[in-house]
CSV table of C-alpha atoms in Angstrom, one decimal:
chain,number,residue,atom,x,y,z
A,1,UNK,CA,55.0,66.0,105.7
A,2,UNK,CA,54.4,65.2,110.2
A,3,UNK,CA,54.2,66.3,114.9
A,4,UNK,CA,56.4,66.5,118.3
A,5,UNK,CA,54.2,66.7,121.5
A,6,UNK,CA,56.9,68.2,123.6
A,7,UNK,CA,59.5,70.7,122.1
A,8,UNK,CA,62.5,69.4,121.8
A,9,UNK,CA,65.9,71.0,119.8
A,10,UNK,CA,65.9,70.0,116.7
A,11,UNK,CA,69.4,69.0,115.1
A,12,UNK,CA,70.6,71.8,112.8
A,13,UNK,CA,71.2,68.7,110.2
A,14,UNK,CA,73.8,69.7,106.9
A,15,UNK,CA,72.3,71.9,104.1
A,16,UNK,CA,74.2,70.2,101.2
A,17,UNK,CA,72.9,66.6,102.4
A,18,UNK,CA,69.5,68.4,102.9
A,19,UNK,CA,69.5,69.8,99.1
A,20,UNK,CA,70.1,66.8,97.2
A,21,UNK,CA,67.8,64.8,99.9
A,22,UNK,CA,65.3,67.3,99.1
A,23,UNK,CA,65.8,67.1,95.0
A,24,UNK,CA,65.9,63.3,95.4
A,25,UNK,CA,62.6,63.6,96.7
A,26,UNK,CA,61.1,65.7,94.3
A,27,UNK,CA,62.0,63.0,91.2
A,28,UNK,CA,60.3,60.3,93.5
A,29,UNK,CA,57.3,62.5,93.7
A,30,UNK,CA,57.1,63.7,90.2
A,31,UNK,CA,57.4,59.8,89.0
A,32,UNK,CA,55.4,58.9,91.7
A,33,UNK,CA,52.5,60.6,91.1
A,34,UNK,CA,52.6,60.1,87.0
A,35,UNK,CA,52.7,56.1,87.5
A,36,UNK,CA,49.9,56.6,89.9
A,37,UNK,CA,47.5,59.0,87.4
A,38,UNK,CA,48.4,55.6,84.7
A,39,UNK,CA,47.2,52.7,87.2
A,40,UNK,CA,45.5,54.1,90.0
A,41,UNK,CA,42.4,53.8,88.9
A,42,UNK,CA,42.0,50.8,90.7
A,43,UNK,CA,43.3,48.9,93.6
A,44,UNK,CA,45.9,46.4,91.5
A,45,UNK,CA,49.1,45.0,92.9
A,46,UNK,CA,51.1,47.7,91.2
A,47,UNK,CA,48.6,50.4,92.9
A,48,UNK,CA,49.2,48.8,96.0
A,49,UNK,CA,52.7,48.3,95.7
A,50,UNK,CA,52.8,52.5,95.2
A,51,UNK,CA,50.9,53.4,97.9
A,52,UNK,CA,52.8,51.7,100.4
A,53,UNK,CA,56.0,52.6,98.9
A,54,UNK,CA,55.3,56.6,98.7
A,55,UNK,CA,55.3,56.2,103.0
A,56,UNK,CA,58.2,54.0,103.2
A,57,UNK,CA,60.5,56.3,101.0
A,58,UNK,CA,59.3,59.0,103.7
A,59,UNK,CA,60.5,56.4,106.2
A,60,UNK,CA,64.1,56.4,104.7
A,61,UNK,CA,64.7,60.2,103.7
A,62,UNK,CA,63.7,61.2,107.7
A,63,UNK,CA,66.7,58.6,108.5
A,64,UNK,CA,68.7,60.3,105.9
A,65,UNK,CA,67.5,63.4,107.4
A,66,UNK,CA,68.0,62.5,111.0
A,67,UNK,CA,71.6,60.5,110.3
A,68,UNK,CA,73.3,64.2,108.1
A,69,UNK,CA,71.3,66.3,111.2
A,70,UNK,CA,73.5,64.1,113.9
A,71,UNK,CA,76.7,64.5,111.5
A,72,UNK,CA,76.4,68.5,111.1
A,73,UNK,CA,75.6,68.8,114.9
A,74,UNK,CA,78.0,66.0,117.3
A,75,UNK,CA,76.7,65.9,120.7
A,76,UNK,CA,72.8,67.3,119.8
A,77,UNK,CA,70.1,65.2,120.8
A,78,UNK,CA,68.7,63.3,118.4
A,79,UNK,CA,65.9,65.0,115.8
A,80,UNK,CA,62.8,64.2,117.6
A,81,UNK,CA,60.3,65.3,114.6
A,82,UNK,CA,62.2,63.2,112.5
A,83,UNK,CA,62.1,60.4,114.5
A,84,UNK,CA,58.3,60.8,114.5
A,85,UNK,CA,58.1,61.3,111.0
A,86,UNK,CA,60.1,57.8,111.1
A,87,UNK,CA,57.2,56.1,113.1
A,88,UNK,CA,54.1,57.9,111.4
A,89,UNK,CA,55.2,57.1,108.1
A,90,UNK,CA,56.0,53.0,108.9
A,91,UNK,CA,52.3,53.1,110.9
A,92,UNK,CA,50.5,54.8,107.7
A,93,UNK,CA,52.7,52.2,105.0
A,94,UNK,CA,51.0,49.3,107.7
A,95,UNK,CA,47.7,51.1,107.7
A,96,UNK,CA,47.6,51.7,104.0
A,97,UNK,CA,48.8,47.7,103.6
A,98,UNK,CA,45.8,47.1,105.8
A,99,UNK,CA,43.0,49.4,104.3
A,100,UNK,CA,43.8,48.2,100.6
A,101,UNK,CA,41.3,45.1,101.1
A,102,UNK,CA,38.4,47.5,102.1
A,103,UNK,CA,38.8,49.9,98.8
A,104,UNK,CA,39.5,53.2,97.6
A,105,UNK,CA,37.8,55.0,100.6
A,106,UNK,CA,39.7,53.3,103.3
A,107,UNK,CA,42.8,54.0,101.3
A,108,UNK,CA,42.2,57.8,101.5
A,109,UNK,CA,40.9,57.7,105.5
A,110,UNK,CA,44.0,56.4,105.8
A,111,UNK,CA,46.3,58.9,103.8
A,112,UNK,CA,44.4,61.7,105.2
A,113,UNK,CA,44.7,61.0,108.4
A,114,UNK,CA,49.0,60.8,107.7
A,115,UNK,CA,48.9,63.7,106.1
A,116,UNK,CA,47.3,65.4,108.9
A,117,UNK,CA,49.6,64.3,111.1
A,118,UNK,CA,52.8,64.4,109.7
A,119,UNK,CA,51.5,67.8,108.2
A,120,UNK,CA,52.0,68.9,111.5
A,121,UNK,CA,55.6,67.5,112.3
A,122,UNK,CA,57.0,68.8,108.9
A,123,UNK,CA,55.7,72.5,110.3
A,124,UNK,CA,57.6,71.8,113.9
A,125,UNK,CA,60.6,70.9,112.0
A,126,UNK,CA,60.8,73.5,109.3
A,127,UNK,CA,60.2,76.5,112.1
A,128,UNK,CA,63.4,74.8,113.9
A,129,UNK,CA,65.4,75.1,111.2
A,130,UNK,CA,64.5,78.4,110.2
A,131,UNK,CA,68.2,78.8,110.5
A,132,UNK,CA,68.9,76.8,107.9
A,133,UNK,CA,67.4,79.3,105.4
A,134,UNK,CA,65.0,77.6,102.5
A,135,UNK,CA,62.5,76.5,105.4
A,136,UNK,CA,59.3,78.4,104.0
A,137,UNK,CA,58.4,76.1,101.8
A,138,UNK,CA,58.4,73.4,104.0
A,139,UNK,CA,56.6,75.8,106.2
A,140,UNK,CA,54.1,75.5,103.8
A,141,UNK,CA,54.4,72.1,102.7
A,142,UNK,CA,53.4,71.8,106.1
A,143,UNK,CA,50.6,73.5,106.0
A,144,UNK,CA,49.0,72.6,102.9
A,145,UNK,CA,49.7,68.9,104.3
A,146,UNK,CA,47.1,69.3,106.7
A,147,UNK,CA,44.5,70.8,104.5
A,148,UNK,CA,45.0,68.2,102.3
A,149,UNK,CA,44.5,65.4,104.7
A,150,UNK,CA,41.1,66.7,105.7
A,151,UNK,CA,40.1,66.8,102.3
A,152,UNK,CA,41.0,63.2,101.4
A,153,UNK,CA,39.2,62.2,104.9
A,154,UNK,CA,36.4,64.2,103.6
A,155,UNK,CA,36.3,62.6,99.6
A,156,UNK,CA,36.4,59.5,101.4
A,157,UNK,CA,32.6,59.3,102.0
A,158,UNK,CA,32.0,61.1,98.3
A,159,UNK,CA,30.7,59.5,95.5
A,160,UNK,CA,33.5,58.0,93.1
A,161,UNK,CA,35.9,58.2,95.7
A,162,UNK,CA,39.5,58.3,93.5
A,163,UNK,CA,43.1,58.4,93.7
A,164,UNK,CA,43.8,60.9,91.4
A,165,UNK,CA,43.8,63.6,94.3
A,166,UNK,CA,47.0,61.6,96.1
A,167,UNK,CA,48.5,62.0,93.0
A,168,UNK,CA,48.2,66.0,92.8
A,169,UNK,CA,49.4,66.0,96.4
A,170,UNK,CA,52.3,64.1,95.6
A,171,UNK,CA,53.5,66.4,93.0
A,172,UNK,CA,52.7,69.3,94.8
A,173,UNK,CA,55.0,68.3,98.0
A,174,UNK,CA,57.6,67.0,94.9
A,175,UNK,CA,57.4,71.1,94.3
A,176,UNK,CA,57.8,72.6,97.4
A,177,UNK,CA,60.9,69.9,97.8
A,178,UNK,CA,62.6,71.4,94.9
A,179,UNK,CA,61.8,74.9,96.1
A,180,UNK,CA,63.4,74.3,99.5
A,181,UNK,CA,66.4,71.9,97.3
A,182,UNK,CA,66.9,75.4,95.5
A,183,UNK,CA,66.4,78.0,98.3
A,184,UNK,CA,69.1,75.7,100.6
A,185,UNK,CA,71.3,75.9,97.5
A,186,UNK,CA,71.2,79.7,97.6
A,187,UNK,CA,71.6,80.2,101.0
A,188,UNK,CA,74.8,77.9,101.7
A,189,UNK,CA,76.2,80.0,98.5
């Protein structure tokens, strides 16, 4: 879920690669959310690894997407939104690693800021890719990411702050990836 400051054309991307990538992201989100629900009641080593892993998978997925976009549209300029996603998510992973030592509220704040910024970038990328089809789910996902990010920042100040909301956020994001993958498959036919 991400933002570009200047409107630069985004490469269109390869629908079949995007479809496979979105299906993989759905599977990852489901497994990640379930694991976080099991171990996320405290900030132990497994919880820490899960929290840092999530944005790193976002970096890897954006890199695959960017490579696919360049291959599908030779000579096109790089996808600025995807590079922004990679940068923002890498910074989020670092921020989460640092926040872990300060407790769950700090983690929620970092995750919240990341969700807001990443959601805006996701909106920009999805809007520019409307011609591929299947982007309505990504537009909705980016919008919800912005709202959820604000909610995470607010939750950080509440008594008994919990990571359970992050699992729900990941699961909902995964569902949006699944819907997008299914629509990309339908649009391809």
